[in-house]
PDB file of C-alpha atoms in Angstrom:
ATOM      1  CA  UNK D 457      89.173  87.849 108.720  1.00 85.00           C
ATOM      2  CA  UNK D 458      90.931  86.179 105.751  1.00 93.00           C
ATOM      3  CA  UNK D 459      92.070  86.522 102.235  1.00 97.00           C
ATOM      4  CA  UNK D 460      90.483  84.670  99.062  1.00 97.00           C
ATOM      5  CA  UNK D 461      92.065  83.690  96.355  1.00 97.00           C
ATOM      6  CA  UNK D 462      90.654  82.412  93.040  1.00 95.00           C
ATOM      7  CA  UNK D 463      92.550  80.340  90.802  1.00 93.00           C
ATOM      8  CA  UNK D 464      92.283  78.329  87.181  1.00 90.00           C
ATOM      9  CA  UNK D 465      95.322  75.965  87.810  1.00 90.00           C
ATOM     10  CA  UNK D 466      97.038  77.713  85.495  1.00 86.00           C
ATOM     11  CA  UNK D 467     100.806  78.079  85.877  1.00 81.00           C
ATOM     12  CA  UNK D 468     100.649  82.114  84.974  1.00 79.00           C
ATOM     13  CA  UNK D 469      97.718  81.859  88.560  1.00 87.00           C
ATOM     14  CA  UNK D 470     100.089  81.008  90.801  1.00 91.00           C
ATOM     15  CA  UNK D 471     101.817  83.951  91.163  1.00 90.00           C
ATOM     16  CA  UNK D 472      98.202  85.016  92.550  1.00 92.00           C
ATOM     17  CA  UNK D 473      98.205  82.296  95.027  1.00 94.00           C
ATOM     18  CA  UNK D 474     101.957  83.009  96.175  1.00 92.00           C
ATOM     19  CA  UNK D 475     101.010  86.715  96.769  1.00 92.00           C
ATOM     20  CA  UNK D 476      97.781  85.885  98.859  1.00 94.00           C
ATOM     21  CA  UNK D 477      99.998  83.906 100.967  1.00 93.00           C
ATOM     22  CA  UNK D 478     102.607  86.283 101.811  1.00 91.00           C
ATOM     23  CA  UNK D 479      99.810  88.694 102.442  1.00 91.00           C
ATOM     24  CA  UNK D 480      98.038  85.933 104.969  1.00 93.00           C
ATOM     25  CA  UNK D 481     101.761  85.930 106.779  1.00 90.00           C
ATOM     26  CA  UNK D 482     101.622  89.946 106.695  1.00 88.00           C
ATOM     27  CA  UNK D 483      98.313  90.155 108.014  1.00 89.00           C
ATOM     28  CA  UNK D 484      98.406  87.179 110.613  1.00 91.00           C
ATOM     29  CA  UNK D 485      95.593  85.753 108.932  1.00 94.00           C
ATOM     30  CA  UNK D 486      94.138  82.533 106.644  1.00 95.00           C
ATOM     31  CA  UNK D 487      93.667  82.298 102.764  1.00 96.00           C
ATOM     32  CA  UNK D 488      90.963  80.399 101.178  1.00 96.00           C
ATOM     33  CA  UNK D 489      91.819  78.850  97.945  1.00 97.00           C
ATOM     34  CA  UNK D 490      88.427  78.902  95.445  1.00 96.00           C
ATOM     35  CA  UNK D 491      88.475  76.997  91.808  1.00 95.00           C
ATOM     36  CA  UNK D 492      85.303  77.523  89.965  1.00 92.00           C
ATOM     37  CA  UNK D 493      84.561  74.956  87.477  1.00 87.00           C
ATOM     38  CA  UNK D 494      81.473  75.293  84.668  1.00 76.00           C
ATOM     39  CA  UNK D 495      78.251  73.419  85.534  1.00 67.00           C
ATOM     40  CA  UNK D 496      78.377  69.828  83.482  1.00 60.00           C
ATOM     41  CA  UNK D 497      73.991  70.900  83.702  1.00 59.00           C
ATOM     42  CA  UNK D 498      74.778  73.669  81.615  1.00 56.00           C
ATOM     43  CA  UNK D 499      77.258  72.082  79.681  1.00 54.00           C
ATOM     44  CA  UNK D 500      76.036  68.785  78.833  1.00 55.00           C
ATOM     45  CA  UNK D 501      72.225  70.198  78.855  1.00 55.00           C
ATOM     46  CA  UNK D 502      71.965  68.990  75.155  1.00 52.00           C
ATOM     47  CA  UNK D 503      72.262  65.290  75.563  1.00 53.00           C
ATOM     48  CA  UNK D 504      69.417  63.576  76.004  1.00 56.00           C
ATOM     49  CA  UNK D 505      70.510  61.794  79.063  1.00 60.00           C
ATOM     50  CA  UNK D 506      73.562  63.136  81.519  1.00 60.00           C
ATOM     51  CA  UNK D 507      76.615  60.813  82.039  1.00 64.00           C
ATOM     52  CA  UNK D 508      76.228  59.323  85.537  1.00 70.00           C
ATOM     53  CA  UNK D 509      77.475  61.082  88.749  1.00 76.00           C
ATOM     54  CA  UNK D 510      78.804  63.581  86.164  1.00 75.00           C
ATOM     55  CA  UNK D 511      78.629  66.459  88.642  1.00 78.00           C
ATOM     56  CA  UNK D 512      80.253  64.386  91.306  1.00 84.00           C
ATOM     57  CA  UNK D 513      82.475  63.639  88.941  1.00 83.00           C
ATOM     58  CA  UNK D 514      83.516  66.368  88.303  1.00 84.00           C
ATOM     59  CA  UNK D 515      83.609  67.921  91.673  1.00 88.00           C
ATOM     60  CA  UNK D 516      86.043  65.200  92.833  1.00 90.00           C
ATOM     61  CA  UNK D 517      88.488  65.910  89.443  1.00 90.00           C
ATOM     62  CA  UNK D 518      88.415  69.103  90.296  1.00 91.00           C
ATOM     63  CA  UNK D 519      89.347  69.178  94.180  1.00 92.00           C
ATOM     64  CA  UNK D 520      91.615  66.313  93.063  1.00 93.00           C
ATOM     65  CA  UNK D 521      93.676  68.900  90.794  1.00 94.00           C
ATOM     66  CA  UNK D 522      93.084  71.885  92.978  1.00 95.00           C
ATOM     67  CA  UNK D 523      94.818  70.247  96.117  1.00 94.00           C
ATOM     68  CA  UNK D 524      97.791  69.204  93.814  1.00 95.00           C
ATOM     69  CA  UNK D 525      98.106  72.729  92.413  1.00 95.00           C
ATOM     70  CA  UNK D 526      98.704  74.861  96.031  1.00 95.00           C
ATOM     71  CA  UNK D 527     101.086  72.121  96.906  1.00 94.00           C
ATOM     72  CA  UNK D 528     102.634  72.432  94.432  1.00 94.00           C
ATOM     73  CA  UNK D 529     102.768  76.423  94.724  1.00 94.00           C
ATOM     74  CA  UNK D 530     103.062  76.491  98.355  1.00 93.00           C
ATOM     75  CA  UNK D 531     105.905  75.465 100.406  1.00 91.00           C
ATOM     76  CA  UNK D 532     105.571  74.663 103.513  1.00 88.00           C
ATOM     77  CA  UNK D 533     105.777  77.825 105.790  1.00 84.00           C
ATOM     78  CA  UNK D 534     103.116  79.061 103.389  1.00 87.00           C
ATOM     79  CA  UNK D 535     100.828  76.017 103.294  1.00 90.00           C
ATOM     80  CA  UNK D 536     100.169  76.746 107.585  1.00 90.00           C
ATOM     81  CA  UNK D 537      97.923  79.536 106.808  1.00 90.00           C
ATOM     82  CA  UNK D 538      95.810  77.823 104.096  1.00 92.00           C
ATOM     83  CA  UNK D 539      92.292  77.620 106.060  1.00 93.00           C
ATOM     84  CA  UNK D 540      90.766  75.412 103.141  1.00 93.00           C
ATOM     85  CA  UNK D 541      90.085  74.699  99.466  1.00 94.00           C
ATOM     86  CA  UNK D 542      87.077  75.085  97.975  1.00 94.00           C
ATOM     87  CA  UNK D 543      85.185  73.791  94.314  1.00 94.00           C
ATOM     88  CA  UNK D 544      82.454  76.206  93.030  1.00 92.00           C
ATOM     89  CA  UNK D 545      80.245  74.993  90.356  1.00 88.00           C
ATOM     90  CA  UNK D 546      79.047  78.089  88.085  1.00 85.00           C
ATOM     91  CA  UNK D 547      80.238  80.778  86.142  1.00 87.00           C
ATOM     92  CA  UNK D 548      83.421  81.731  87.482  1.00 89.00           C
ATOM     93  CA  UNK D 549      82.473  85.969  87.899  1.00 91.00           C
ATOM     94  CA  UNK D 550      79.244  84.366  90.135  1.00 92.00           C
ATOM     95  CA  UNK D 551      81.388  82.226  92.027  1.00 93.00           C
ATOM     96  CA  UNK D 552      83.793  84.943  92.650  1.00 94.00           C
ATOM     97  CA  UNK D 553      81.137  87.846  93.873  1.00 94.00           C
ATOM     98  CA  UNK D 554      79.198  85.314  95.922  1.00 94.00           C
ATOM     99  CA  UNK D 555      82.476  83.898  98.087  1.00 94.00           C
ATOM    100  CA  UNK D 556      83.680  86.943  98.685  1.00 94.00           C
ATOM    101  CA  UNK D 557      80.897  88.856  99.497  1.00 91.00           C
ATOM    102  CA  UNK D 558      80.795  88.151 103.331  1.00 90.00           C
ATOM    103  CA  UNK D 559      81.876  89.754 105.825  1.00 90.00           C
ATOM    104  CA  UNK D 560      84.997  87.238 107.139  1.00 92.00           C
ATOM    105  CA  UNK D 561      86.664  87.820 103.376  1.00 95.00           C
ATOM    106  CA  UNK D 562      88.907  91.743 103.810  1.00 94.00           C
ATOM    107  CA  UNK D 563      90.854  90.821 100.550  1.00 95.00           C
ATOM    108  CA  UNK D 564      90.326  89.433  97.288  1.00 96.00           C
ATOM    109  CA  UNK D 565      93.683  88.213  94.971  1.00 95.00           C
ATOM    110  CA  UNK D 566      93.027  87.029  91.363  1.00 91.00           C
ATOM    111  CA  UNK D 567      95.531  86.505  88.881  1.00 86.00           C
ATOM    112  CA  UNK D 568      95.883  88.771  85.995  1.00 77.00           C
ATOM    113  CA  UNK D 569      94.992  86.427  83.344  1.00 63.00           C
ATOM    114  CA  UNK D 570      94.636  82.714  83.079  1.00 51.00           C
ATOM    115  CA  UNK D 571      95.472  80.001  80.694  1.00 47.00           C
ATOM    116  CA  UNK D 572      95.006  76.790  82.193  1.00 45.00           C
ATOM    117  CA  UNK D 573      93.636  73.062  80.861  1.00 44.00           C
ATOM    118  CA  UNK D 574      90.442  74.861  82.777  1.00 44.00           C
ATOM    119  CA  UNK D 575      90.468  78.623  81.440  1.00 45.00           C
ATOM    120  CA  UNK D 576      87.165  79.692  82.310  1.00 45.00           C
ATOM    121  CA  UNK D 577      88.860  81.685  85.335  1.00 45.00           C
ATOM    122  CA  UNK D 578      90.752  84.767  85.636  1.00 45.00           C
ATOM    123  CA  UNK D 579      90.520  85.868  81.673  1.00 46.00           C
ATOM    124  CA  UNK D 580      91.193  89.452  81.357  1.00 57.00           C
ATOM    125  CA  UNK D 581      87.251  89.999  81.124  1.00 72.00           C
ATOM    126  CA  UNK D 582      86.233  87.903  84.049  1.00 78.00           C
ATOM    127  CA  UNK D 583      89.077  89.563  86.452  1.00 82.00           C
ATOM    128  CA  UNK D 584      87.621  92.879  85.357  1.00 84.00           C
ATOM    129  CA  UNK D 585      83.880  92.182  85.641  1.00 88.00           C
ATOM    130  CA  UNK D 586      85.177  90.940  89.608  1.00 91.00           C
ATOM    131  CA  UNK D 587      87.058  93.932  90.434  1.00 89.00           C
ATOM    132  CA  UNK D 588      84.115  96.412  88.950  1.00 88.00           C
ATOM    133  CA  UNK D 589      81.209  94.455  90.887  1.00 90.00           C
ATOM    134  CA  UNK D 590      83.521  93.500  93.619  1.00 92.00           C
ATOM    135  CA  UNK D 591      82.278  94.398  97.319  1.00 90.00           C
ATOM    136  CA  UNK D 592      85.817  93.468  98.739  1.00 92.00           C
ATOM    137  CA  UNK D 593      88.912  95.160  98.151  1.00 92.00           C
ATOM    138  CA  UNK D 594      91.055  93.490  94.922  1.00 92.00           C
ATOM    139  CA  UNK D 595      94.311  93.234  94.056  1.00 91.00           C
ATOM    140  CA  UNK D 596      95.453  91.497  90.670  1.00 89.00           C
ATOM    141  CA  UNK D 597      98.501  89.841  91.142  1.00 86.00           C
ATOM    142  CA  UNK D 598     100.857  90.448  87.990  1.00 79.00           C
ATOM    143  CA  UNK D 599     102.503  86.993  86.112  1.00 72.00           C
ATOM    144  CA  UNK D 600     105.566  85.810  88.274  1.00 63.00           C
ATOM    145  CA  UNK D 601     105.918  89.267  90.457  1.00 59.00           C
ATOM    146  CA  UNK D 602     105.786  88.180  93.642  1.00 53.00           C
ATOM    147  CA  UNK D 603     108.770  90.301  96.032  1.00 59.00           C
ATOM    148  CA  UNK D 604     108.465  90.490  99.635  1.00 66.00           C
ATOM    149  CA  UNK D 605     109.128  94.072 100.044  1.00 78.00           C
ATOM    150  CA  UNK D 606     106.281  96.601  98.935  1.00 86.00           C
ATOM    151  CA  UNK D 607     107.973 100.257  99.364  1.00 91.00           C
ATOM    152  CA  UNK D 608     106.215 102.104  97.051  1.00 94.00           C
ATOM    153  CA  UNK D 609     102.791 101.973  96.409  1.00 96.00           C
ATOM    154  CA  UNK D 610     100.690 104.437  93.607  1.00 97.00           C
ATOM    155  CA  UNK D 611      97.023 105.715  94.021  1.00 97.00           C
ATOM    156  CA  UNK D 612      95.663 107.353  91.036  1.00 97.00           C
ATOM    157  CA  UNK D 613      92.278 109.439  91.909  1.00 96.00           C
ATOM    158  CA  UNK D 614      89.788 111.108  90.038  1.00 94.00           C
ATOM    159  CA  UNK D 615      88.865 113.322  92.588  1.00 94.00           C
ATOM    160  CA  UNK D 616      85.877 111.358  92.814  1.00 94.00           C
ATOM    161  CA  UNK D 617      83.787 109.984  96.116  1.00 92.00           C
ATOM    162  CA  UNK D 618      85.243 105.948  94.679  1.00 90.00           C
ATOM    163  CA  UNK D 619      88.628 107.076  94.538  1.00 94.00           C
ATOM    164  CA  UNK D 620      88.796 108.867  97.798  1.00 94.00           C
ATOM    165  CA  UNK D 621      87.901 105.418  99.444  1.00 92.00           C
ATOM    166  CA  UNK D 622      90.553 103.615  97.229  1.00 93.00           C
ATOM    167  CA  UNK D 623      92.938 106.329  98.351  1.00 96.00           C
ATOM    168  CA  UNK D 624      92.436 105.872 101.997  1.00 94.00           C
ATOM    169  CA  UNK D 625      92.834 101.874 101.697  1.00 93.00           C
ATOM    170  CA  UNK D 626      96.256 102.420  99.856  1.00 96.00           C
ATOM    171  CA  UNK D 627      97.024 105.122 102.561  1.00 97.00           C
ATOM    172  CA  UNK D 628      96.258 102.181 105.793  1.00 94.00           C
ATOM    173  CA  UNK D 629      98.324  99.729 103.246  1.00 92.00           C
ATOM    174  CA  UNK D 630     101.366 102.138 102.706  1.00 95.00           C
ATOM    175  CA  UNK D 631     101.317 102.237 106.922  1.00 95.00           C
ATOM    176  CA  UNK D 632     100.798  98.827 107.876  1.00 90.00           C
ATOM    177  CA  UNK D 633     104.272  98.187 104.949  1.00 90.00           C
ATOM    178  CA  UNK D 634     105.630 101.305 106.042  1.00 93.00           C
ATOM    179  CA  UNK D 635     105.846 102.291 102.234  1.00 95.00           C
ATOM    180  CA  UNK D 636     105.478 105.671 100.583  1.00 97.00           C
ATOM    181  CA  UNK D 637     102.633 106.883  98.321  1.00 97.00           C
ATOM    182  CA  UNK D 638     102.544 108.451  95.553  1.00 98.00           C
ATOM    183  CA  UNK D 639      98.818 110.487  94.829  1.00 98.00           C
ATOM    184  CA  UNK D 640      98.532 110.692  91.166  1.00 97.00           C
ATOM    185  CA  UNK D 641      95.828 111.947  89.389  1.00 96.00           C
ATOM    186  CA  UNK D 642      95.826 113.073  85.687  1.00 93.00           C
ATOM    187  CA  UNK D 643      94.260 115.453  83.657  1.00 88.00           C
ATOM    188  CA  UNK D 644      93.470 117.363  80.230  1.00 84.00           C
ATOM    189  CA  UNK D 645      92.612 119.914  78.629  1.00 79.00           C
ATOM    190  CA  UNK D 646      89.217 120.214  76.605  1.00 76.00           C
ATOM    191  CA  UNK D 647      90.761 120.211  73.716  1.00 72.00           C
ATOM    192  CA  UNK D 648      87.635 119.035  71.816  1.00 74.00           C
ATOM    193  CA  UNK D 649      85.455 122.029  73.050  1.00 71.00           C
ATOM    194  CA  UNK D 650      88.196 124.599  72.251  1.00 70.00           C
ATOM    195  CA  UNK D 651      88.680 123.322  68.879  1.00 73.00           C
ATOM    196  CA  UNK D 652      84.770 123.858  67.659  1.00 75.00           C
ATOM    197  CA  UNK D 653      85.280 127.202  68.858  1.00 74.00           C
ATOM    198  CA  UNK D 654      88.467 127.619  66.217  1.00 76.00           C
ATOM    199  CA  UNK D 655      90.867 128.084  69.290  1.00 78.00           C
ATOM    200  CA  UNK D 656      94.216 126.060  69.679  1.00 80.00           C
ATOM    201  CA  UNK D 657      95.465 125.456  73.153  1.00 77.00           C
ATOM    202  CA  UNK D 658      98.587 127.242  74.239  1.00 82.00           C
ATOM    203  CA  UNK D 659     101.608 127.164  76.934  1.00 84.00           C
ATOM    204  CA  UNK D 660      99.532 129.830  78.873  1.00 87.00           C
ATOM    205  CA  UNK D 661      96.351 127.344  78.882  1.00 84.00           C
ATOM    206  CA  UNK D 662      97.982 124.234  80.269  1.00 84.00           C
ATOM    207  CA  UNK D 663      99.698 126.194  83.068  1.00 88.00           C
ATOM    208  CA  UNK D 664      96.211 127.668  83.909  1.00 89.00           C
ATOM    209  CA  UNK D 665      94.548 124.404  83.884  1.00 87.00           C
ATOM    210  CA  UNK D 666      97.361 122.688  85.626  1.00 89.00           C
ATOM    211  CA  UNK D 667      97.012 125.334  88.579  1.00 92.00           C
ATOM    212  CA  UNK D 668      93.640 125.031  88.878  1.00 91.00           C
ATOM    213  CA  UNK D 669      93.495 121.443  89.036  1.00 93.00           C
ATOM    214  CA  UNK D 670      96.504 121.709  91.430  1.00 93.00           C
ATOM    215  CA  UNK D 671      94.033 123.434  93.558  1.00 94.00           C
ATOM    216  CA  UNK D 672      91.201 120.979  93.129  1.00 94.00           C
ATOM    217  CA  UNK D 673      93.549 117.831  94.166  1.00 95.00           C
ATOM    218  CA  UNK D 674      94.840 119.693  97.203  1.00 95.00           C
ATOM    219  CA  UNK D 675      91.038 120.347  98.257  1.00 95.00           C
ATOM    220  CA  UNK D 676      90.624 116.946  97.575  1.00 96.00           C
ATOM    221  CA  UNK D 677      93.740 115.774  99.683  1.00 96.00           C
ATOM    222  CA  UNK D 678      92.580 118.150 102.915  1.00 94.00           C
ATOM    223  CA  UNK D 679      90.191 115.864 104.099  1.00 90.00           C
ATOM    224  CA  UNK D 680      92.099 112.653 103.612  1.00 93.00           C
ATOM    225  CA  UNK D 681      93.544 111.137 106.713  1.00 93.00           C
ATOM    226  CA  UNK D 682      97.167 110.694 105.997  1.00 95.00           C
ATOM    227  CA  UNK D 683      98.475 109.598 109.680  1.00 92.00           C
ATOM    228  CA  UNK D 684     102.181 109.409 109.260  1.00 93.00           C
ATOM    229  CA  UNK D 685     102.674 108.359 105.710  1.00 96.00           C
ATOM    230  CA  UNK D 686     105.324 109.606 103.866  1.00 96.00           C
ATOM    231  CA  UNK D 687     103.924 110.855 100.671  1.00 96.00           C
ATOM    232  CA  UNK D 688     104.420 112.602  97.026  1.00 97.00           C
ATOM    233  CA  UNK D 689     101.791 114.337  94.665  1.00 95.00           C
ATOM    234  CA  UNK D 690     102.080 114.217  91.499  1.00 94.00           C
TER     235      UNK D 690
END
């Protein structure tokens, strides 16, 4: 098993790259750096006739900048779990899905957003478009967060089939850290409905509704496998 993490070479990615590490060292496992880099087919499919070696070219620029960038990030201790680095040519979202998607990869760490001479990685769309197709668990490392301790971890739900599977992952998470988690899930009224039929909500409303969903979350929560996690519900 190891951990992939996809990068731009931006500064505001290597906060990304710094967390997959730590969690290589907390998982005893390997990271896998990937840098995905636009065609120069698609990009230079205009021109009558393609610069030579372009796509070599660019390759070895790219691998060239990649390898500078985790040393760079990674100190030493860190650098002993890096299995390899690797150069995808392609649209970054297709180069994402397609590494991870195998069997070897358990976690997935992308930055946030990116900014780098080679944006076309980690922009708030493409990180989103990764974690909805995503077959591997992913966790979007925040700009310049990167603390060793995780104590607390959240898990909204929806009460949904999805969420109880994201719920269980943060529950085996908050036990391997020894952290406590916080079930969250939130809720409305139908405000909309009782307003076409000329009815304002009240105090006595919300406390109704907030029972009964109180009832549907615990429902929810009695089949979940909680082990020995400390826990709140909110």
């Amino acid at each position: 098993m190891s951990i992939l993490v996809a990068t731009d070479l931006s500064d505001r990615s290597r906060s990304a790259l710094r967390r997959a590490a730590l969690e290589a060292e907390r998982r005893r496992t390997t990271v896998t750096v990937l840098h995905c880099v636009d065609s120069p087919q698609e990009k230079w499919e205009y021109l009558d006739e393609t610069p030579p070696n372009m796509t070599e070219r660019v390759e070895t620029a790219a691998r060239r900048h990649l390898d500078e960038f985790v040393e760079e990030t990674l100190d030493a201790d860190q650098q002993h779990r890096l299995e390899e680095t690797r150069i995808v040519l392609g649209h970054a979202v297709d180069g994402i899905l397609e590494a991870q998607n195998t069997p070897e990869v358990e976690l997935l760490v992308l930055g946030a957003t990116g900014a780098g001479r080679l944006a076309q990685v980690l922009l708030g769309s493409t990180a989103e478009e990764v974690v909805r197709a995503a077959d591997t668990p992913v966790l979007v490392a925040p700009t310049e967060r990167t603390g060793d301790e995780i104590d607390r971890i959240l898990a909204p739900i929806d009460l949904s089939t999805c969420s109880r599977t994201s719920l269980q992952y943060a529950v085996d998470w908050a036990e391997r850290e020894g952290a406590r988690l916080v079930v969250m899930h939130a809720t409305t009224l139908p405000t909309g409905a009782m307003e076409l039929m000329d009815r304002n909500p009240t105090e006595e409303d919300t406390e109704t509704h907030r029972e009964w969903t109180s009832e549907q979350m615990q429902q929810f929560l009695s089949d979940v496998d909680f082990r020995d996690v400390e826990r709140d519900r909110v």
